[in-house]
mmCIF file of C-alpha atoms in Angstrom:
data_model
loop_
_atom_site.group_PDB
_atom_site.id
_atom_site.type_symbol
_atom_site.label_atom_id
_atom_site.label_comp_id
_atom_site.label_asym_id
_atom_site.label_seq_id
_atom_site.Cartn_x
_atom_site.Cartn_y
_atom_site.Cartn_z
ATOM 1 C CA UNK A 1 41.580 -0.064 167.261
ATOM 2 C CA UNK A 2 44.404 -2.649 167.079
ATOM 3 C CA UNK A 3 47.345 -2.211 164.737
ATOM 4 C CA UNK A 4 50.869 -3.265 164.035
ATOM 5 C CA UNK A 5 54.080 -1.329 163.883
ATOM 6 C CA UNK A 6 56.640 -2.791 161.466
ATOM 7 C CA UNK A 7 60.572 -2.152 161.946
ATOM 8 C CA UNK A 8 63.572 -3.710 160.390
ATOM 9 C CA UNK A 9 67.091 -3.529 161.794
ATOM 10 C CA UNK A 10 70.403 -4.711 160.646
ATOM 11 C CA UNK A 11 73.913 -4.741 162.281
ATOM 12 C CA UNK A 12 75.039 -1.397 160.993
ATOM 13 C CA UNK A 13 72.120 0.386 162.844
ATOM 14 C CA UNK A 14 72.948 2.412 165.870
ATOM 15 C CA UNK A 15 71.986 1.106 169.290
ATOM 16 C CA UNK A 16 71.700 4.626 170.576
ATOM 17 C CA UNK A 17 69.360 5.517 167.800
ATOM 18 C CA UNK A 18 67.446 2.267 168.259
ATOM 19 C CA UNK A 19 67.121 3.025 171.927
ATOM 20 C CA UNK A 20 65.642 6.525 171.037
ATOM 21 C CA UNK A 21 63.206 4.975 168.416
ATOM 22 C CA UNK A 22 61.929 2.361 170.734
ATOM 23 C CA UNK A 23 61.571 4.961 173.548
ATOM 24 C CA UNK A 24 59.451 7.100 171.227
ATOM 25 C CA UNK A 25 57.236 3.954 170.766
ATOM 26 C CA UNK A 26 56.793 3.531 174.517
ATOM 27 C CA UNK A 27 55.714 7.142 174.813
ATOM 28 C CA UNK A 28 53.045 7.161 172.106
ATOM 29 C CA UNK A 29 49.598 8.340 173.078
ATOM 30 C CA UNK A 30 48.150 5.249 171.255
ATOM 31 C CA UNK A 31 50.695 2.348 171.809
ATOM 32 C CA UNK A 32 50.998 -0.210 169.173
ATOM 33 C CA UNK A 33 49.217 -3.435 169.793
ATOM 34 C CA UNK A 34 52.287 -5.247 168.534
ATOM 35 C CA UNK A 35 55.605 -4.224 167.142
ATOM 36 C CA UNK A 36 56.891 -6.599 164.548
ATOM 37 C CA UNK A 37 60.794 -6.130 164.817
ATOM 38 C CA UNK A 38 62.633 -7.822 161.962
ATOM 39 C CA UNK A 39 66.144 -8.705 162.890
ATOM 40 C CA UNK A 40 67.764 -8.608 159.284
ATOM 41 C CA UNK A 41 70.739 -10.949 159.744
ATOM 42 C CA UNK A 42 72.911 -11.180 162.924
ATOM 43 C CA UNK A 43 72.844 -7.909 164.969
ATOM 44 C CA UNK A 44 75.448 -6.351 167.195
ATOM 45 C CA UNK A 45 75.638 -7.285 170.923
ATOM 46 C CA UNK A 46 74.626 -3.620 171.572
ATOM 47 C CA UNK A 47 71.448 -3.869 169.480
ATOM 48 C CA UNK A 48 70.444 -7.115 171.297
ATOM 49 C CA UNK A 49 70.943 -5.351 174.459
ATOM 50 C CA UNK A 50 68.532 -2.497 173.494
ATOM 51 C CA UNK A 51 65.941 -4.965 172.289
ATOM 52 C CA UNK A 52 66.131 -7.090 175.346
ATOM 53 C CA UNK A 53 65.780 -3.963 177.543
ATOM 54 C CA UNK A 54 62.629 -2.997 175.852
ATOM 55 C CA UNK A 55 61.178 -6.549 175.643
ATOM 56 C CA UNK A 56 59.273 -6.141 179.065
ATOM 57 C CA UNK A 57 57.757 -2.626 178.187
ATOM 58 C CA UNK A 58 56.979 -2.963 174.371
ATOM 59 C CA UNK A 59 54.824 -5.710 172.678
ATOM 60 C CA UNK A 60 57.864 -6.843 170.576
ATOM 61 C CA UNK A 61 57.345 -9.649 168.157
ATOM 62 C CA UNK A 62 60.836 -10.468 167.143
ATOM 63 C CA UNK A 63 61.383 -11.975 163.655
ATOM 64 C CA UNK A 64 64.872 -13.337 163.081
ATOM 65 C CA UNK A 65 66.423 -13.689 159.656
ATOM 66 C CA UNK A 66 69.569 -15.595 159.723
ATOM 67 C CA UNK A 67 71.226 -13.850 156.675
ATOM 68 C CA UNK A 68 71.028 -10.117 155.922
ATOM 69 C CA UNK A 69 69.135 -9.701 152.525
ATOM 70 C CA UNK A 70 68.250 -6.194 152.586
ATOM 71 C CA UNK A 71 65.346 -3.886 153.608
ATOM 72 C CA UNK A 72 62.825 -5.065 151.106
ATOM 73 C CA UNK A 73 63.194 -8.677 151.966
ATOM 74 C CA UNK A 74 63.050 -7.898 155.692
ATOM 75 C CA UNK A 75 59.815 -5.834 155.336
ATOM 76 C CA UNK A 76 58.288 -8.544 153.336
ATOM 77 C CA UNK A 77 59.051 -11.222 156.060
ATOM 78 C CA UNK A 78 57.746 -8.875 158.858
ATOM 79 C CA UNK A 79 54.487 -7.871 156.952
ATOM 80 C CA UNK A 80 53.801 -11.514 156.930
ATOM 81 C CA UNK A 81 54.010 -11.644 160.615
ATOM 82 C CA UNK A 82 51.912 -8.500 161.330
ATOM 83 C CA UNK A 83 48.579 -9.621 162.694
ATOM 84 C CA UNK A 84 46.477 -6.450 162.287
ATOM 85 C CA UNK A 85 44.890 -4.711 159.099
ATOM 86 C CA UNK A 86 46.573 -1.394 159.852
ATOM 87 C CA UNK A 87 50.400 -1.501 159.747
ATOM 88 C CA UNK A 88 52.476 1.559 160.652
ATOM 89 C CA UNK A 89 56.090 1.757 159.370
ATOM 90 C CA UNK A 90 59.243 3.120 160.938
ATOM 91 C CA UNK A 91 62.918 2.640 160.772
ATOM 92 C CA UNK A 92 65.207 1.680 163.606
ATOM 93 C CA UNK A 93 66.877 5.094 163.663
ATOM 94 C CA UNK A 94 63.398 7.057 163.750
ATOM 95 C CA UNK A 95 61.822 8.954 166.436
ATOM 96 C CA UNK A 96 58.135 9.238 166.252
ATOM 97 C CA UNK A 97 56.150 12.320 167.295
ATOM 98 C CA UNK A 98 54.304 11.280 170.503
ATOM 99 C CA UNK A 99 50.913 11.320 168.868
ATOM 100 C CA UNK A 100 51.910 9.835 165.484
ATOM 101 C CA UNK A 101 50.102 6.628 165.926
ATOM 102 C CA UNK A 102 46.959 8.087 167.316
ATOM 103 C CA UNK A 103 46.739 10.682 164.318
ATOM 104 C CA UNK A 104 47.543 8.038 161.551
ATOM 105 C CA UNK A 105 45.120 5.257 163.171
ATOM 106 C CA UNK A 106 42.368 7.894 163.599
ATOM 107 C CA UNK A 107 42.657 8.962 159.921
ATOM 108 C CA UNK A 108 42.667 5.296 158.574
ATOM 109 C CA UNK A 109 39.757 4.467 160.816
ATOM 110 C CA UNK A 110 37.646 7.342 159.601
ATOM 111 C CA UNK A 111 38.637 6.955 155.930
ATOM 112 C CA UNK A 112 38.214 3.382 154.941
ATOM 113 C CA UNK A 113 38.556 4.220 151.286
ATOM 114 C CA UNK A 114 42.282 5.197 152.018
ATOM 115 C CA UNK A 115 44.862 2.453 151.668
ATOM 116 C CA UNK A 116 47.898 4.408 152.636
ATOM 117 C CA UNK A 117 48.672 7.738 154.596
ATOM 118 C CA UNK A 118 51.950 9.337 155.128
ATOM 119 C CA UNK A 119 53.489 12.365 157.119
ATOM 120 C CA UNK A 120 56.132 14.870 156.677
ATOM 121 C CA UNK A 121 59.462 14.174 158.331
ATOM 122 C CA UNK A 122 62.250 16.042 160.139
ATOM 123 C CA UNK A 123 65.827 14.707 159.372
ATOM 124 C CA UNK A 124 67.849 14.685 162.279
ATOM 125 C CA UNK A 125 71.607 13.981 162.868
ATOM 126 C CA UNK A 126 73.113 11.364 165.325
ATOM 127 C CA UNK A 127 72.853 13.802 168.154
ATOM 128 C CA UNK A 128 69.159 14.644 167.544
ATOM 129 C CA UNK A 129 69.586 18.038 165.918
ATOM 130 C CA UNK A 130 67.199 18.713 163.104
ATOM 131 C CA UNK A 131 69.205 19.019 159.903
ATOM 132 C CA UNK A 132 66.281 19.236 157.315
ATOM 133 C CA UNK A 133 62.638 18.758 156.775
ATOM 134 C CA UNK A 134 60.774 16.690 154.092
ATOM 135 C CA UNK A 135 57.328 17.904 153.052
ATOM 136 C CA UNK A 136 55.363 16.012 150.386
ATOM 137 C CA UNK A 137 52.128 17.100 148.727
ATOM 138 C CA UNK A 138 49.044 16.210 150.752
ATOM 139 C CA UNK A 139 46.170 15.902 148.255
ATOM 140 C CA UNK A 140 45.513 12.710 146.074
ATOM 141 C CA UNK A 141 45.828 14.690 142.939
ATOM 142 C CA UNK A 142 49.193 16.195 143.752
ATOM 143 C CA UNK A 143 50.479 12.663 144.950
ATOM 144 C CA UNK A 144 49.254 11.092 141.749
ATOM 145 C CA UNK A 145 51.287 13.433 139.735
ATOM 146 C CA UNK A 146 54.391 12.161 141.536
ATOM 147 C CA UNK A 147 53.607 8.518 141.419
ATOM 148 C CA UNK A 148 56.715 7.826 139.050
ATOM 149 C CA UNK A 149 58.911 8.930 141.935
ATOM 150 C CA UNK A 150 58.378 8.136 145.629
ATOM 151 C CA UNK A 151 55.683 10.530 146.862
ATOM 152 C CA UNK A 152 55.587 9.139 150.232
ATOM 153 C CA UNK A 153 58.331 8.837 152.984
ATOM 154 C CA UNK A 154 58.031 4.988 153.478
ATOM 155 C CA UNK A 155 58.939 4.650 157.108
ATOM 156 C CA UNK A 156 56.479 7.353 158.008
ATOM 157 C CA UNK A 157 53.432 5.634 156.554
ATOM 158 C CA UNK A 158 50.324 3.677 157.747
ATOM 159 C CA UNK A 159 48.773 1.403 155.442
ATOM 160 C CA UNK A 160 46.269 -1.394 155.051
ATOM 161 C CA UNK A 161 48.005 -4.721 155.009
ATOM 162 C CA UNK A 162 45.489 -6.340 152.559
ATOM 163 C CA UNK A 163 46.087 -3.450 149.981
ATOM 164 C CA UNK A 164 49.824 -3.879 150.071
ATOM 165 C CA UNK A 165 49.440 -7.756 149.931
ATOM 166 C CA UNK A 166 47.048 -7.325 146.884
ATOM 167 C CA UNK A 167 49.519 -5.304 144.855
ATOM 168 C CA UNK A 168 52.545 -7.557 145.717
#
């Protein structure tokens, strides 16, 4: 199944962390069909160098926004450029488990009634050391009780593009 991965980056992001993030995409057991990469304003030279280095090995679709307007705007612009119905989110400093895409796409494919699926996450420091773990409820009922907070780790979700567009 074809799917998009949506990432946003701005000038304060770390080039080393971006390199690790993109490397984790290159090692996925199910590679993304396209990686819509939003450049939210002018980036640093080191960030551009990382992007250029991965341009030959990853299916990057670079979306340039001339002025940094924040993550919400960047993701909105990026989502408009995503080609496929299933979109997987991640941040420029995330490292995906090698089978994340395979697991989330398989789940979304076998559960057409589900609009969004998330995962737990391990927090790491700039050296890659695990410094915490975030675990959220896994059942619909438990998640629904938390709807007034954020029951999902947004850079760890896969969702149906049309469902997100429908709710705005």
